[in-house]
Amino acid sequence: MPKEPVLEIRNFNVDYGLGDQAVRAIRDVTLTLHRGEVLGLAGESGSGKSTLAYGVTRLLPPPGVISGGSVIYHPPGDQPYDVMALSPAELRKFRWAETSIVFQGAMNSLNPVHKVSTQMLDVIRAHEPQLSGPARVARAQEMLKLVGISADRMDAYPHQLSGGMRQRVMIGMALVLEPQIVIMDEPTTALDVVMQRQILAQLVELRERLGFSVLFITHDLSLLVEFSDRIAIMYGGRIVEQARSADLYKDSLHPYSEGLLKSFPALRGPRRELSGIPGSPPDLRGMPTGCSFHPRCPHAFDRCSTDIPVLGVPEARNDPNRSVACWLPGRVPVA
Ligand code: ATP
Ligand code: SF4
């Protein structure tokens, strides 16, 4: 697995609202996406996954405010820079050409009155005006073919395509400028499970051919276990565990990750008993003290309600590829 970073999110904080009214939705998140990897980000609804994706690409709508941290992008063969320091013009270029994002419900954002090929051509024209007309058409056709839209469907209007095909078009649009990073925020929830798996499998295959990195956001951990290289788990705006997918599946260390794994049926391998996680996610206006998971945690003890656990390499595993934020014996960080 390549270890070179492509995006380093460091001590990142996001608030909703200002002054006394502000609530913190992202709390001191540090997360690295490596070149060529698929990194999964999982957590229940409200854990902060979308806020993080919007924040790092500086697409956060008000009342969201980035209240601290940096996001260092490493262009191939060039000097790294902080996305937080880019001018609006630089940002526009960064967003499509270096990073592209497929947000929730994006498949419904295709313009209903234009053919899909026309919409793809518009993206290419806007960002690569130097390309000739025929070269643009060739690029659009090649990309649609890559994502599995056959030549006879290229001139279809969005309503003539199934949900799965519209999703493929969105993925094609996200890839057409050959970005280094693709962020997908739960792009497949409106589709059935079989279709979700097909689209993810295709994305992983395209990643192998085109070499981009993927940050894939979902609440369905079983999908990530199957398709991502590493997984980060979010709870209450913090990363609470990070591990290679296989390690997380076999040996999750955070009680919240364990609960999430038991909330979804495994797509492959032995069946697990499904139980879900009792209680509800925390309210940003009244975050529990100490470990914010303590009111729901079956293993909570005294220290959990007073001290915030630090994310770090757990004593008992001493594996630099793993980190967890929990006070249980053996899971506290190596000093
Ligand atoms: P989902 O899977 O449902 O999209 P998520 O993990 O992506 O959830 P976010 O949508 O990022 O979570 O929300 C994180 C927290 O920020 C939630 O507690 C949410 O209520 C809060 N939040 C999101 N948008 C706003 C807003 N515009 N104003 C105030 N709070 C908000
Ligand atoms: Fe549970 Fe305590 Fe670990 Fe939090 S720190 S996950 S409450 S055991």
mmCIF file of C-alpha atoms and ligand atoms in Angstrom:
data_model
loop_
_atom_site.group_PDB
_atom_site.id
_atom_site.type_symbol
_atom_site.label_atom_id
_atom_site.label_comp_id
_atom_site.label_asym_id
_atom_site.label_seq_id
_atom_site.Cartn_x
_atom_site.Cartn_y
_atom_site.Cartn_z
ATOM 1 C CA MET A 1 0.000 0.000 0.000
ATOM 2 C CA PRO A 2 1.484 3.378 -0.985
ATOM 3 C CA LYS A 3 2.239 5.587 1.967
ATOM 4 C CA GLU A 4 2.769 8.910 0.213
ATOM 5 C CA PRO A 5 0.154 11.440 1.386
ATOM 6 C CA VAL A 6 -2.083 13.211 -1.114
ATOM 7 C CA LEU A 7 -4.294 15.090 1.368
ATOM 8 C CA GLU A 8 -3.427 15.766 4.995
ATOM 9 C CA ILE A 9 -6.230 17.109 7.169
ATOM 10 C CA ARG A 10 -4.682 18.500 10.346
ATOM 11 C CA ASN A 11 -6.415 19.566 13.582
ATOM 12 C CA PHE A 12 -9.486 20.544 11.616
ATOM 13 C CA ASN A 13 -12.443 22.219 13.369
ATOM 14 C CA VAL A 14 -15.817 23.311 12.029
ATOM 15 C CA ASP A 15 -18.517 25.236 13.903
ATOM 16 C CA TYR A 16 -22.105 25.943 12.991
ATOM 17 C CA GLY A 17 -22.980 29.515 13.959
ATOM 18 C CA LEU A 18 -20.869 32.234 15.492
ATOM 19 C CA GLY A 19 -19.998 33.478 18.987
ATOM 20 C CA ASP A 20 -22.239 32.235 21.827
ATOM 21 C CA GLN A 21 -24.468 30.458 19.325
ATOM 22 C CA ALA A 22 -21.653 28.359 17.826
ATOM 23 C CA VAL A 23 -21.726 24.582 18.145
ATOM 24 C CA ARG A 24 -18.699 22.521 17.196
ATOM 25 C CA ALA A 25 -19.483 19.871 14.554
ATOM 26 C CA ILE A 26 -15.903 18.809 13.688
ATOM 27 C CA ARG A 27 -13.482 18.475 16.581
ATOM 28 C CA ASP A 28 -9.764 18.393 16.030
ATOM 29 C CA VAL A 29 -9.856 15.951 13.118
ATOM 30 C CA THR A 30 -6.497 14.761 11.792
ATOM 31 C CA LEU A 31 -6.712 12.353 8.862
ATOM 32 C CA THR A 32 -4.438 11.506 5.928
ATOM 33 C CA LEU A 33 -5.513 10.232 2.526
ATOM 34 C CA HIS A 34 -2.672 8.411 0.758
ATOM 35 C CA ARG A 35 -2.019 8.450 -2.963
ATOM 36 C CA GLY A 36 -3.989 5.723 -4.726
ATOM 37 C CA GLU A 37 -5.915 4.466 -1.698
ATOM 38 C CA VAL A 38 -9.615 4.170 -0.950
ATOM 39 C CA LEU A 39 -10.201 5.577 2.529
ATOM 40 C CA GLY A 40 -13.640 4.960 3.985
ATOM 41 C CA LEU A 41 -15.226 7.350 6.465
ATOM 42 C CA ALA A 42 -18.092 5.847 8.444
ATOM 43 C CA GLY A 43 -20.355 6.939 11.272
ATOM 44 C CA GLU A 44 -24.045 7.324 12.058
ATOM 45 C CA SER A 45 -26.081 10.176 10.668
ATOM 46 C CA GLY A 46 -24.977 13.437 12.290
ATOM 47 C CA SER A 47 -21.463 12.274 13.158
ATOM 48 C CA GLY A 48 -19.991 14.991 10.916
ATOM 49 C CA LYS A 49 -18.968 13.113 7.754
ATOM 50 C CA SER A 50 -20.528 15.535 5.265
ATOM 51 C CA THR A 51 -19.447 18.569 7.271
ATOM 52 C CA LEU A 52 -15.870 17.313 7.066
ATOM 53 C CA ALA A 53 -16.115 16.756 3.276
ATOM 54 C CA TYR A 54 -17.629 20.197 2.674
ATOM 55 C CA GLY A 55 -15.134 21.777 5.058
ATOM 56 C CA VAL A 56 -11.944 20.373 3.528
ATOM 57 C CA THR A 57 -13.044 21.420 0.036
ATOM 58 C CA ARG A 58 -14.176 24.828 1.359
ATOM 59 C CA LEU A 59 -17.689 24.274 0.089
ATOM 60 C CA LEU A 60 -19.270 24.612 3.516
ATOM 61 C CA PRO A 61 -22.444 26.702 3.292
ATOM 62 C CA PRO A 62 -23.280 29.181 6.096
ATOM 63 C CA PRO A 63 -23.777 28.941 9.033
ATOM 64 C CA GLY A 64 -20.816 26.532 8.797
ATOM 65 C CA VAL A 65 -17.477 28.129 9.708
ATOM 66 C CA ILE A 66 -14.021 26.547 9.535
ATOM 67 C CA SER A 67 -12.652 27.479 12.924
ATOM 68 C CA GLY A 68 -9.182 25.955 12.731
ATOM 69 C CA GLY A 69 -6.761 23.554 11.120
ATOM 70 C CA SER A 70 -5.125 23.007 7.765
ATOM 71 C CA VAL A 71 -5.666 20.798 4.714
ATOM 72 C CA ILE A 72 -2.407 20.166 2.904
ATOM 73 C CA TYR A 73 -2.689 18.985 -0.692
ATOM 74 C CA HIS A 74 0.295 17.284 -2.324
ATOM 75 C CA PRO A 75 0.164 17.732 -6.123
ATOM 76 C CA PRO A 76 2.131 15.020 -7.952
ATOM 77 C CA GLY A 77 5.708 16.181 -8.453
ATOM 78 C CA ASP A 78 5.039 19.636 -7.028
ATOM 79 C CA GLN A 79 5.195 21.506 -3.722
ATOM 80 C CA PRO A 80 2.386 20.837 -1.227
ATOM 81 C CA TYR A 81 0.066 23.713 -0.322
ATOM 82 C CA ASP A 82 -2.689 24.511 2.175
ATOM 83 C CA VAL A 83 -6.173 24.434 0.601
ATOM 84 C CA MET A 84 -7.321 26.800 3.360
ATOM 85 C CA ALA A 85 -4.986 29.512 1.974
ATOM 86 C CA LEU A 86 -6.128 29.355 -1.698
ATOM 87 C CA SER A 87 -7.680 32.373 -3.450
ATOM 88 C CA PRO A 88 -11.209 31.899 -4.894
ATOM 89 C CA ALA A 89 -9.781 31.424 -8.423
ATOM 90 C CA GLU A 90 -7.234 28.861 -7.226
ATOM 91 C CA LEU A 91 -9.962 27.098 -5.283
ATOM 92 C CA ARG A 92 -12.184 26.721 -8.348
ATOM 93 C CA LYS A 93 -9.360 25.005 -10.200
ATOM 94 C CA PHE A 94 -8.479 22.830 -7.217
ATOM 95 C CA ARG A 95 -12.056 21.647 -6.850
ATOM 96 C CA TRP A 96 -12.512 20.113 -10.275
ATOM 97 C CA ALA A 97 -9.048 19.487 -11.592
ATOM 98 C CA GLU A 98 -7.380 18.211 -8.410
ATOM 99 C CA THR A 99 -10.307 17.074 -6.288
ATOM 100 C CA SER A 100 -13.778 16.285 -7.364
ATOM 101 C CA ILE A 101 -16.764 15.629 -5.212
ATOM 102 C CA VAL A 102 -19.938 13.630 -5.646
ATOM 103 C CA PHE A 103 -22.323 14.795 -2.946
ATOM 104 C CA GLN A 104 -25.421 13.130 -1.521
ATOM 105 C CA GLY A 105 -28.273 13.205 -4.003
ATOM 106 C CA ALA A 106 -25.923 14.301 -6.793
ATOM 107 C CA MET A 107 -27.576 11.953 -9.247
ATOM 108 C CA ASN A 108 -30.660 14.134 -9.031
ATOM 109 C CA SER A 109 -28.646 17.248 -9.830
ATOM 110 C CA LEU A 110 -28.181 16.347 -13.500
ATOM 111 C CA ASN A 111 -29.923 18.934 -15.626
ATOM 112 C CA PRO A 112 -33.126 17.257 -16.904
ATOM 113 C CA VAL A 113 -33.246 19.239 -20.157
ATOM 114 C CA HIS A 114 -29.751 18.368 -21.416
ATOM 115 C CA LYS A 115 -28.379 15.094 -22.730
ATOM 116 C CA VAL A 116 -25.804 13.455 -20.477
ATOM 117 C CA SER A 117 -23.110 13.768 -23.153
ATOM 118 C CA THR A 118 -23.778 17.536 -23.372
ATOM 119 C CA GLN A 119 -23.432 17.920 -19.596
ATOM 120 C CA MET A 120 -20.146 16.049 -19.662
ATOM 121 C CA LEU A 121 -18.900 18.246 -22.527
ATOM 122 C CA ASP A 122 -19.825 21.391 -20.563
ATOM 123 C CA VAL A 123 -17.574 20.346 -17.676
ATOM 124 C CA ILE A 124 -14.665 19.699 -20.045
ATOM 125 C CA ARG A 125 -15.220 22.982 -21.926
ATOM 126 C CA ALA A 126 -15.296 25.024 -18.710
ATOM 127 C CA HIS A 127 -12.072 23.580 -17.333
ATOM 128 C CA GLU A 128 -10.023 22.676 -20.390
ATOM 129 C CA PRO A 129 -10.973 25.343 -22.958
ATOM 130 C CA GLN A 130 -7.780 24.609 -24.914
ATOM 131 C CA LEU A 131 -9.106 21.200 -26.017
ATOM 132 C CA SER A 132 -10.582 21.105 -29.524
ATOM 133 C CA GLY A 133 -14.249 20.191 -30.036
ATOM 134 C CA PRO A 134 -13.505 16.678 -31.353
ATOM 135 C CA ALA A 135 -11.009 16.070 -28.529
ATOM 136 C CA ARG A 136 -13.686 17.035 -25.975
ATOM 137 C CA VAL A 137 -16.209 14.690 -27.549
ATOM 138 C CA ALA A 138 -13.658 11.871 -27.583
ATOM 139 C CA ARG A 139 -12.840 12.490 -23.899
ATOM 140 C CA ALA A 140 -16.534 12.564 -22.894
ATOM 141 C CA GLN A 141 -17.277 9.372 -24.822
ATOM 142 C CA GLU A 142 -14.266 7.589 -23.397
ATOM 143 C CA MET A 143 -15.224 8.498 -19.841
ATOM 144 C CA LEU A 144 -18.868 7.493 -20.253
ATOM 145 C CA LYS A 145 -17.691 4.187 -21.689
ATOM 146 C CA LEU A 146 -15.306 3.712 -18.755
ATOM 147 C CA VAL A 147 -18.156 4.062 -16.264
ATOM 148 C CA GLY A 148 -20.280 1.601 -18.209
ATOM 149 C CA ILE A 149 -22.593 3.862 -20.235
ATOM 150 C CA SER A 150 -22.806 2.312 -23.685
ATOM 151 C CA ALA A 151 -22.471 4.449 -26.825
ATOM 152 C CA ASP A 152 -26.208 4.278 -27.546
ATOM 153 C CA ARG A 153 -27.055 5.763 -24.110
ATOM 154 C CA MET A 154 -24.715 8.749 -24.306
ATOM 155 C CA ASP A 155 -27.295 10.947 -25.958
ATOM 156 C CA ALA A 156 -30.008 10.012 -23.457
ATOM 157 C CA TYR A 157 -31.654 12.566 -21.179
ATOM 158 C CA PRO A 158 -31.271 11.895 -17.426
ATOM 159 C CA HIS A 159 -34.902 10.735 -17.025
ATOM 160 C CA GLN A 160 -34.286 8.041 -19.641
ATOM 161 C CA LEU A 161 -31.607 6.455 -17.442
ATOM 162 C CA SER A 162 -32.029 4.247 -14.383
ATOM 163 C CA GLY A 163 -30.812 5.485 -10.962
ATOM 164 C CA GLY A 164 -27.721 3.300 -11.275
ATOM 165 C CA MET A 165 -26.869 4.742 -14.684
ATOM 166 C CA ARG A 166 -27.361 8.319 -13.481
ATOM 167 C CA GLN A 167 -24.989 7.521 -10.648
ATOM 168 C CA ARG A 168 -22.452 6.206 -13.153
ATOM 169 C CA VAL A 169 -22.768 9.431 -15.154
ATOM 170 C CA MET A 170 -22.052 11.431 -11.983
ATOM 171 C CA ILE A 171 -18.964 9.325 -11.304
ATOM 172 C CA GLY A 172 -17.867 9.858 -14.916
ATOM 173 C CA MET A 173 -18.295 13.632 -14.525
ATOM 174 C CA ALA A 174 -16.246 13.529 -11.339
ATOM 175 C CA LEU A 175 -13.437 11.688 -13.141
ATOM 176 C CA VAL A 176 -13.457 13.421 -16.521
ATOM 177 C CA LEU A 177 -10.770 15.969 -15.609
ATOM 178 C CA GLU A 178 -8.612 13.184 -14.145
ATOM 179 C CA PRO A 179 -8.481 14.534 -10.588
ATOM 180 C CA GLN A 180 -6.054 13.199 -8.000
ATOM 181 C CA ILE A 181 -8.761 12.901 -5.342
ATOM 182 C CA VAL A 182 -12.404 11.879 -5.575
ATOM 183 C CA ILE A 183 -14.642 12.477 -2.567
ATOM 184 C CA MET A 184 -17.890 10.540 -2.567
ATOM 185 C CA ASP A 185 -20.429 11.411 0.074
ATOM 186 C CA GLU A 186 -22.862 8.517 0.388
ATOM 187 C CA PRO A 187 -23.448 8.557 -3.374
ATOM 188 C CA THR A 188 -25.279 5.270 -3.458
ATOM 189 C CA THR A 189 -27.856 5.303 -0.648
ATOM 190 C CA ALA A 190 -30.774 5.806 -3.020
ATOM 191 C CA LEU A 191 -29.818 2.622 -4.854
ATOM 192 C CA ASP A 192 -30.406 -0.972 -3.879
ATOM 193 C CA VAL A 193 -27.618 -2.936 -2.239
ATOM 194 C CA VAL A 194 -26.694 -4.918 -5.347
ATOM 195 C CA MET A 195 -26.386 -1.723 -7.395
ATOM 196 C CA GLN A 196 -24.361 -0.009 -4.644
ATOM 197 C CA ARG A 197 -21.869 -2.861 -4.678
ATOM 198 C CA GLN A 198 -21.589 -2.869 -8.485
ATOM 199 C CA ILE A 199 -20.879 0.857 -8.572
ATOM 200 C CA LEU A 200 -18.332 0.675 -5.792
ATOM 201 C CA ALA A 201 -16.603 -2.290 -7.407
ATOM 202 C CA GLN A 202 -16.370 -0.315 -10.627
ATOM 203 C CA LEU A 203 -14.982 2.708 -8.828
ATOM 204 C CA VAL A 204 -12.249 0.588 -7.257
ATOM 205 C CA GLU A 205 -11.395 -0.860 -10.661
ATOM 206 C CA LEU A 206 -11.223 2.624 -12.205
ATOM 207 C CA ARG A 207 -9.030 3.756 -9.337
ATOM 208 C CA GLU A 208 -6.596 0.973 -10.214
ATOM 209 C CA ARG A 209 -6.533 2.085 -13.850
ATOM 210 C CA LEU A 210 -6.502 5.864 -13.379
ATOM 211 C CA GLY A 211 -4.624 6.057 -10.071
ATOM 212 C CA PHE A 212 -6.787 8.552 -8.152
ATOM 213 C CA SER A 213 -7.436 8.394 -4.390
ATOM 214 C CA VAL A 214 -10.919 8.091 -2.943
ATOM 215 C CA LEU A 215 -12.455 9.372 0.282
ATOM 216 C CA PHE A 216 -15.677 7.391 0.470
ATOM 217 C CA ILE A 217 -18.278 8.479 3.019
ATOM 218 C CA THR A 218 -21.108 6.245 4.173
ATOM 219 C CA HIS A 219 -22.959 5.072 7.247
ATOM 220 C CA ASP A 220 -22.803 1.487 5.943
ATOM 221 C CA LEU A 221 -19.605 0.046 7.332
ATOM 222 C CA SER A 222 -20.053 -3.337 5.631
ATOM 223 C CA LEU A 223 -19.627 -1.708 2.203
ATOM 224 C CA LEU A 224 -16.402 -0.073 3.324
ATOM 225 C CA VAL A 225 -15.029 -3.266 4.820
ATOM 226 C CA GLU A 226 -15.304 -4.804 1.396
ATOM 227 C CA PHE A 227 -14.097 -1.969 -0.809
ATOM 228 C CA SER A 228 -11.760 0.343 1.078
ATOM 229 C CA ASP A 229 -8.117 -0.041 2.028
ATOM 230 C CA ARG A 230 -8.482 1.801 5.331
ATOM 231 C CA ILE A 231 -11.422 2.993 7.401
ATOM 232 C CA ALA A 232 -11.821 5.939 9.756
ATOM 233 C CA ILE A 233 -14.772 5.950 12.151
ATOM 234 C CA MET A 234 -16.406 9.232 13.229
ATOM 235 C CA TYR A 235 -18.463 9.874 16.312
ATOM 236 C CA GLY A 236 -19.627 13.247 17.615
ATOM 237 C CA GLY A 237 -17.377 15.133 15.172
ATOM 238 C CA ARG A 238 -14.195 13.235 16.093
ATOM 239 C CA ILE A 239 -12.289 10.361 14.526
ATOM 240 C CA VAL A 240 -12.479 7.601 17.136
ATOM 241 C CA GLU A 241 -10.717 4.776 15.293
ATOM 242 C CA GLN A 242 -8.599 4.279 12.162
ATOM 243 C CA ALA A 243 -7.370 0.960 10.802
ATOM 244 C CA ARG A 244 -6.872 -1.109 7.698
ATOM 245 C CA SER A 245 -10.268 -2.480 6.672
ATOM 246 C CA ALA A 246 -9.426 -6.112 7.398
ATOM 247 C CA ASP A 247 -8.072 -5.213 10.867
ATOM 248 C CA LEU A 248 -11.144 -3.172 11.698
ATOM 249 C CA TYR A 249 -13.414 -5.998 10.637
ATOM 250 C CA LYS A 250 -11.555 -8.726 12.518
ATOM 251 C CA ASP A 251 -10.409 -6.776 15.539
ATOM 252 C CA SER A 252 -12.148 -3.425 16.008
ATOM 253 C CA LEU A 253 -10.907 -1.660 19.112
ATOM 254 C CA HIS A 254 -13.423 1.122 19.724
ATOM 255 C CA PRO A 255 -16.743 -0.002 21.239
ATOM 256 C CA TYR A 256 -18.544 2.322 18.791
ATOM 257 C CA SER A 257 -16.894 0.612 15.791
ATOM 258 C CA GLU A 258 -17.975 -2.741 17.242
ATOM 259 C CA GLY A 259 -21.533 -1.450 17.490
ATOM 260 C CA LEU A 260 -21.469 -0.125 13.912
ATOM 261 C CA LEU A 261 -20.160 -3.440 12.586
ATOM 262 C CA LYS A 262 -23.044 -5.195 14.284
ATOM 263 C CA SER A 263 -25.557 -2.767 12.766
ATOM 264 C CA PHE A 264 -25.158 -3.984 9.169
ATOM 265 C CA PRO A 265 -25.257 -7.461 7.673
ATOM 266 C CA ALA A 266 -21.864 -8.519 6.322
ATOM 267 C CA LEU A 267 -21.965 -8.782 2.536
ATOM 268 C CA ARG A 268 -19.445 -11.592 2.560
ATOM 269 C CA GLY A 269 -17.955 -13.976 5.113
ATOM 270 C CA PRO A 270 -19.565 -15.435 8.199
ATOM 271 C CA ARG A 271 -22.866 -14.046 9.384
ATOM 272 C CA ARG A 272 -22.844 -11.806 12.418
ATOM 273 C CA GLU A 273 -25.654 -11.279 14.841
ATOM 274 C CA LEU A 274 -27.172 -7.845 14.201
ATOM 275 C CA SER A 275 -27.843 -5.748 17.243
ATOM 276 C CA GLY A 276 -27.351 -2.052 16.486
ATOM 277 C CA ILE A 277 -26.263 0.547 19.033
ATOM 278 C CA PRO A 278 -28.645 1.508 21.825
ATOM 279 C CA GLY A 279 -29.342 5.208 22.425
ATOM 280 C CA SER A 280 -28.921 8.087 19.969
ATOM 281 C CA PRO A 281 -26.015 10.124 18.627
ATOM 282 C CA PRO A 282 -25.024 13.092 20.811
ATOM 283 C CA ASP A 283 -26.602 16.521 20.456
ATOM 284 C CA LEU A 284 -23.979 19.111 19.489
ATOM 285 C CA ARG A 285 -25.512 21.567 21.979
ATOM 286 C CA GLY A 286 -25.041 19.205 24.878
ATOM 287 C CA MET A 287 -22.009 17.046 24.149
ATOM 288 C CA PRO A 288 -21.378 14.519 26.935
ATOM 289 C CA THR A 289 -18.264 15.230 28.996
ATOM 290 C CA GLY A 290 -15.208 12.987 28.614
ATOM 291 C CA CYS A 291 -15.660 10.373 25.889
ATOM 292 C CA SER A 292 -18.766 11.531 24.021
ATOM 293 C CA PHE A 293 -19.749 7.871 23.473
ATOM 294 C CA HIS A 294 -19.864 7.102 27.220
ATOM 295 C CA PRO A 295 -23.675 7.334 27.679
ATOM 296 C CA ARG A 296 -24.095 4.557 25.069
ATOM 297 C CA CYS A 297 -20.970 2.514 25.717
ATOM 298 C CA PRO A 298 -21.390 -0.947 27.259
ATOM 299 C CA HIS A 299 -17.813 -0.780 28.657
ATOM 300 C CA ALA A 300 -17.862 2.748 30.139
ATOM 301 C CA PHE A 301 -16.136 3.225 33.500
ATOM 302 C CA ASP A 302 -15.369 6.220 35.744
ATOM 303 C CA ARG A 303 -12.668 7.896 33.686
ATOM 304 C CA CYS A 304 -14.819 7.817 30.521
ATOM 305 C CA SER A 305 -17.173 10.546 31.757
ATOM 306 C CA THR A 306 -14.408 12.940 32.822
ATOM 307 C CA ASP A 307 -11.468 12.698 30.374
ATOM 308 C CA ILE A 308 -11.570 12.997 26.583
ATOM 309 C CA PRO A 309 -9.648 10.025 25.128
ATOM 310 C CA VAL A 310 -6.816 10.926 22.775
ATOM 311 C CA LEU A 311 -6.595 9.273 19.336
ATOM 312 C CA GLY A 312 -3.338 7.335 19.156
ATOM 313 C CA VAL A 313 -1.589 4.041 18.464
ATOM 314 C CA PRO A 314 -3.024 1.602 21.033
ATOM 315 C CA GLU A 315 -0.612 0.094 23.564
ATOM 316 C CA ALA A 316 -1.753 -3.488 23.027
ATOM 317 C CA ARG A 317 -1.389 -3.463 19.215
ATOM 318 C CA ASN A 318 1.598 -1.146 18.737
ATOM 319 C CA ASP A 319 0.863 -0.975 15.001
ATOM 320 C CA PRO A 320 1.400 2.465 13.419
ATOM 321 C CA ASN A 321 -1.437 1.747 10.985
ATOM 322 C CA ARG A 322 -3.953 1.673 13.808
ATOM 323 C CA SER A 323 -5.254 4.359 16.095
ATOM 324 C CA VAL A 324 -8.102 4.490 18.590
ATOM 325 C CA ALA A 325 -9.505 6.961 21.119
ATOM 326 C CA CYS A 326 -10.620 4.894 24.114
ATOM 327 C CA TRP A 327 -9.636 4.505 27.765
ATOM 328 C CA LEU A 328 -10.089 0.739 27.973
ATOM 329 C CA PRO A 329 -6.920 -1.040 29.136
ATOM 330 C CA GLY A 330 -4.584 -1.833 26.234
ATOM 331 C CA ARG A 331 -6.260 0.716 23.967
ATOM 332 C CA VAL A 332 -4.798 3.909 25.409
ATOM 333 C CA PRO A 333 -2.095 5.426 23.184
ATOM 334 C CA VAL A 334 1.529 4.393 23.467
ATOM 335 C CA ALA A 335 3.120 7.184 25.520
HETATM 336 P P1 ATP B 1 -25.551 12.208 7.380
HETATM 337 O O1 ATP B 1 -25.009 10.819 7.209
HETATM 338 O O2 ATP B 1 -26.947 12.244 7.865
HETATM 339 O O3 ATP B 1 -25.302 13.085 6.224
HETATM 340 P P2 ATP B 1 -23.221 13.290 8.654
HETATM 341 O O4 ATP B 1 -22.407 12.324 9.433
HETATM 342 O O5 ATP B 1 -22.757 13.621 7.301
HETATM 343 O O6 ATP B 1 -24.721 12.817 8.613
HETATM 344 P P3 ATP B 1 -23.360 16.110 9.101
HETATM 345 O O7 ATP B 1 -24.456 16.283 8.121
HETATM 346 O O8 ATP B 1 -21.994 16.547 8.725
HETATM 347 O O9 ATP B 1 -23.286 14.591 9.563
HETATM 348 O O10 ATP B 1 -23.791 16.835 10.464
HETATM 349 C C1 ATP B 1 -22.900 16.913 11.575
HETATM 350 C C2 ATP B 1 -23.579 17.702 12.659
HETATM 351 O O11 ATP B 1 -23.684 19.059 12.259
HETATM 352 C C3 ATP B 1 -24.993 17.225 12.994
HETATM 353 O O12 ATP B 1 -25.150 17.246 14.402
HETATM 354 C C4 ATP B 1 -25.879 18.237 12.330
HETATM 355 O O13 ATP B 1 -27.071 18.422 13.078
HETATM 356 C C5 ATP B 1 -25.031 19.504 12.384
HETATM 357 N N1 ATP B 1 -25.364 20.392 11.259
HETATM 358 C C6 ATP B 1 -25.278 20.088 9.956
HETATM 359 N N2 ATP B 1 -25.652 21.143 9.192
HETATM 360 C C7 ATP B 1 -25.994 22.127 10.051
HETATM 361 C C8 ATP B 1 -26.463 23.469 9.906
HETATM 362 N N3 ATP B 1 -26.642 24.009 8.701
HETATM 363 N N4 ATP B 1 -26.696 24.184 11.031
HETATM 364 C C9 ATP B 1 -26.485 23.640 12.251
HETATM 365 N N5 ATP B 1 -26.037 22.390 12.467
HETATM 366 C C10 ATP B 1 -25.807 21.634 11.392
HETATM 367 FE FE1 SF4 B 2 -16.399 3.362 26.018
HETATM 368 FE FE2 SF4 B 2 -14.858 4.613 27.780
HETATM 369 FE FE3 SF4 B 2 -13.800 3.689 25.526
HETATM 370 FE FE4 SF4 B 2 -15.427 5.799 25.473
HETATM 371 S S1 SF4 B 2 -13.424 5.698 26.455
HETATM 372 S S2 SF4 B 2 -15.470 4.085 24.100
HETATM 373 S S3 SF4 B 2 -16.893 5.258 27.086
HETATM 374 S S4 SF4 B 2 -14.722 2.488 27.188
#
